[in-house]
């Protein structure tokens, strides 16, 4: 039935049928049939609900990126989180706006310490930004290009190499979307909303 997956000790062990969310989006775009925003909006809200469940169990996902299996889609077009790190130290990605500012330390870069819920919240803001822009590539060049930056053709860009704040999602982006992204990407982790608070911000 829809949304039913095999589980063992609370861990999803069967990949949802439609596979990774951004790979699915890319496949539909290749067929010139982009997935409508209302469906992607539903996915975003479901991801926030999934984060709520993880965080309230004392767990952290630690890998909300556009190019992995962290978020997959089932037969009924529901988004499901596939936890990668389960709260352990994730693989550090030092560019593309993936690493929250409080984790950009030498100690963390060496693998010391665990990540907290604010790690997921920061990455969720970036995921939402890319989800609205229908962009599965993550990195400075992508952000430069979508922001209309004059450095888009260069190898590096100081503004977009590893940004904290992100450019406006798009001219037609709904107001609530910009508010959620900005709140998630705040520099002070103590000011970030919880995943449950994020769910309430969606229509």
Short mmCIF file of C-alpha atoms in Angstrom, two decimals:
data_model
loop_
_atom_site.label_atom_id
_atom_site.label_comp_id
_atom_site.label_asym_id
_atom_site.label_seq_id
_atom_site.Cartn_x
_atom_site.Cartn_y
_atom_site.Cartn_z
CA UNK A 1 0.00 0.00 0.00
CA UNK A 2 1.03 3.62 -0.41
CA UNK A 3 3.72 4.80 1.99
CA UNK A 4 4.25 1.32 3.48
CA UNK A 5 7.90 0.26 3.52
CA UNK A 6 9.75 -2.60 5.21
CA UNK A 7 11.33 -1.44 8.46
CA UNK A 8 13.81 -2.94 10.90
CA UNK A 9 14.32 -1.30 14.30
CA UNK A 10 12.81 1.93 12.98
CA UNK A 11 15.21 2.19 10.04
CA UNK A 12 13.87 2.23 6.50
CA UNK A 13 15.48 -0.69 4.65
CA UNK A 14 13.54 -0.68 1.37
CA UNK A 15 14.09 2.20 -1.03
CA UNK A 16 10.82 4.02 -1.84
CA UNK A 17 9.78 3.06 -5.34
CA UNK A 18 10.32 6.33 -7.22
CA UNK A 19 13.78 6.86 -5.79
CA UNK A 20 15.65 10.05 -4.80
CA UNK A 21 13.57 13.22 -4.99
CA UNK A 22 15.98 15.36 -7.01
CA UNK A 23 16.79 12.49 -9.40
CA UNK A 24 13.06 12.16 -10.05
CA UNK A 25 12.77 15.90 -10.64
CA UNK A 26 15.69 15.77 -13.06
CA UNK A 27 14.13 12.87 -14.97
CA UNK A 28 10.82 14.72 -15.36
CA UNK A 29 12.60 17.89 -16.46
CA UNK A 30 14.46 15.86 -19.08
CA UNK A 31 11.04 14.79 -20.40
CA UNK A 32 9.96 18.47 -20.41
CA UNK A 33 7.37 17.72 -17.72
CA UNK A 34 8.55 19.60 -14.61
CA UNK A 35 6.88 18.51 -11.40
CA UNK A 36 4.38 21.23 -10.34
CA UNK A 37 5.21 23.41 -7.37
CA UNK A 38 2.19 22.25 -5.27
CA UNK A 39 3.63 18.72 -5.30
CA UNK A 40 7.13 19.96 -4.43
CA UNK A 41 5.60 22.12 -1.69
CA UNK A 42 3.92 19.01 -0.28
CA UNK A 43 7.28 17.24 -0.32
CA UNK A 44 8.93 20.13 1.54
CA UNK A 45 6.28 20.01 4.27
CA UNK A 46 6.62 16.23 4.53
CA UNK A 47 10.40 16.58 4.89
CA UNK A 48 9.84 19.07 7.73
CA UNK A 49 7.47 16.57 9.37
CA UNK A 50 10.07 13.84 8.95
CA UNK A 51 12.71 16.05 10.58
CA UNK A 52 10.29 16.67 13.44
CA UNK A 53 9.97 12.92 14.01
CA UNK A 54 13.75 12.43 13.96
CA UNK A 55 14.49 15.36 16.24
CA UNK A 56 11.82 14.45 18.77
CA UNK A 57 13.42 11.00 19.01
CA UNK A 58 16.76 12.67 19.71
CA UNK A 59 18.15 11.80 16.26
CA UNK A 60 19.65 13.93 13.49
CA UNK A 61 19.59 13.16 9.77
CA UNK A 62 22.86 14.97 8.96
CA UNK A 63 22.76 14.90 5.16
CA UNK A 64 19.96 16.90 3.52
CA UNK A 65 21.62 17.45 0.17
CA UNK A 66 20.32 17.53 -3.38
CA UNK A 67 22.51 14.74 -4.74
CA UNK A 68 22.04 11.77 -2.44
CA UNK A 69 19.39 9.27 -1.32
CA UNK A 70 18.40 11.21 1.79
CA UNK A 71 14.91 12.11 0.51
CA UNK A 72 13.05 9.61 -1.65
CA UNK A 73 9.56 9.48 -3.17
CA UNK A 74 7.11 6.59 -2.86
CA UNK A 75 4.33 5.35 -5.19
CA UNK A 76 1.86 7.93 -3.84
CA UNK A 77 4.22 10.88 -4.39
CA UNK A 78 5.06 11.18 -0.69
CA UNK A 79 8.52 12.28 0.41
CA UNK A 80 10.33 10.06 2.90
CA UNK A 81 13.63 10.70 4.70
CA UNK A 82 16.32 8.03 4.50
CA UNK A 83 18.63 8.80 7.42
CA UNK A 84 22.30 8.64 6.48
CA UNK A 85 24.28 9.47 9.61
CA UNK A 86 21.72 8.95 12.39
CA UNK A 87 23.39 11.71 14.38
CA UNK A 88 27.01 10.72 13.85
CA UNK A 89 29.58 13.03 12.31
CA UNK A 90 28.60 13.39 8.63
CA UNK A 91 30.95 13.70 5.69
CA UNK A 92 32.01 17.35 5.72
CA UNK A 93 31.23 19.33 2.58
CA UNK A 94 33.01 22.64 2.88
CA UNK A 95 31.36 24.46 -0.01
CA UNK A 96 28.03 25.05 -1.65
CA UNK A 97 26.41 26.36 1.52
CA UNK A 98 26.06 22.89 3.05
CA UNK A 99 27.88 23.42 6.33
CA UNK A 100 26.29 25.62 9.02
CA UNK A 101 28.61 28.41 10.20
CA UNK A 102 28.92 27.05 13.75
CA UNK A 103 30.41 23.83 12.34
CA UNK A 104 33.01 25.55 10.19
CA UNK A 105 35.78 24.82 12.67
CA UNK A 106 39.08 23.00 12.44
CA UNK A 107 37.98 20.46 15.06
CA UNK A 108 34.77 19.61 13.23
CA UNK A 109 36.67 19.34 9.98
CA UNK A 110 38.78 16.61 11.58
CA UNK A 111 35.70 14.65 12.57
CA UNK A 112 35.37 15.70 16.22
CA UNK A 113 31.89 15.97 17.69
CA UNK A 114 28.33 15.18 16.68
CA UNK A 115 25.81 17.31 14.84
CA UNK A 116 22.63 18.68 16.38
CA UNK A 117 19.14 19.44 15.04
CA UNK A 118 20.24 22.90 13.92
CA UNK A 119 22.49 21.17 11.37
CA UNK A 120 19.42 19.67 9.67
CA UNK A 121 17.49 22.95 9.87
CA UNK A 122 20.27 24.86 8.12
CA UNK A 123 20.47 22.27 5.35
CA UNK A 124 16.68 22.15 5.04
CA UNK A 125 16.73 25.86 4.15
CA UNK A 126 19.12 25.14 1.29
CA UNK A 127 17.15 22.10 0.18
CA UNK A 128 13.95 24.17 0.07
CA UNK A 129 15.71 26.87 -1.97
CA UNK A 130 16.85 24.31 -4.54
CA UNK A 131 13.47 22.57 -4.50
CA UNK A 132 11.66 25.77 -5.49
CA UNK A 133 14.24 26.67 -8.13
CA UNK A 134 13.93 23.14 -9.53
CA UNK A 135 17.68 22.77 -9.37
CA UNK A 136 19.30 19.48 -8.36
CA UNK A 137 22.87 20.71 -8.68
CA UNK A 138 24.35 22.14 -5.50
CA UNK A 139 27.41 24.35 -5.37
CA UNK A 140 28.80 27.83 -5.83
CA UNK A 141 28.43 27.90 -9.64
CA UNK A 142 24.78 26.90 -9.40
CA UNK A 143 23.99 29.51 -6.76
CA UNK A 144 25.91 32.14 -8.75
CA UNK A 145 24.01 31.34 -11.91
CA UNK A 146 20.57 31.36 -10.27
CA UNK A 147 21.38 34.59 -8.42
CA UNK A 148 22.45 36.33 -11.62
CA UNK A 149 25.95 36.80 -10.20
CA UNK A 150 28.58 38.20 -12.57
CA UNK A 151 31.05 35.57 -11.26
CA UNK A 152 28.92 32.65 -12.48
CA UNK A 153 31.42 31.73 -15.17
CA UNK A 154 34.42 31.77 -12.84
CA UNK A 155 35.89 28.89 -10.84
CA UNK A 156 35.24 30.59 -7.49
CA UNK A 157 33.06 33.31 -6.03
CA UNK A 158 33.62 34.74 -2.56
CA UNK A 159 29.93 35.56 -2.12
CA UNK A 160 28.52 32.20 -3.19
CA UNK A 161 31.34 29.71 -2.53
CA UNK A 162 29.92 28.74 0.86
CA UNK A 163 27.05 31.12 1.61
CA UNK A 164 25.03 31.35 4.80
CA UNK A 165 22.19 33.51 3.47
CA UNK A 166 20.87 32.57 0.04
CA UNK A 167 19.58 34.81 -2.77
CA UNK A 168 15.82 35.19 -3.18
CA UNK A 169 14.40 31.84 -4.30
CA UNK A 170 12.81 33.48 -7.37
CA UNK A 171 10.86 36.57 -8.32
CA UNK A 172 7.58 34.66 -8.09
CA UNK A 173 8.41 32.78 -4.88
CA UNK A 174 5.67 33.00 -2.22
CA UNK A 175 6.50 35.17 0.79
CA UNK A 176 6.34 32.31 3.28
CA UNK A 177 9.06 30.46 1.35
CA UNK A 178 11.55 33.30 1.73
CA UNK A 179 10.76 33.58 5.45
CA UNK A 180 11.36 29.87 6.05
CA UNK A 181 14.64 29.85 4.12
CA UNK A 182 15.91 32.97 5.91
CA UNK A 183 15.00 31.57 9.34
CA UNK A 184 16.69 28.26 8.60
CA UNK A 185 19.86 29.94 7.33
CA UNK A 186 20.40 32.33 10.24
CA UNK A 187 23.97 32.55 11.47
CA UNK A 188 22.99 32.16 15.13
CA UNK A 189 21.89 28.52 15.65
CA UNK A 190 19.89 29.51 18.75
CA UNK A 191 17.54 31.57 16.58
CA UNK A 192 16.70 28.79 14.14
CA UNK A 193 13.15 27.41 14.32
CA UNK A 194 12.48 23.82 15.24
CA UNK A 195 11.29 21.40 12.59
CA UNK A 196 7.82 21.38 14.18
CA UNK A 197 7.69 25.18 13.94
CA UNK A 198 8.68 24.94 10.26
CA UNK A 199 5.77 22.61 9.51
CA UNK A 200 3.32 25.25 10.79
CA UNK A 201 4.79 27.86 8.43
CA UNK A 202 3.67 26.00 5.30
CA UNK A 203 0.20 26.59 3.82
#
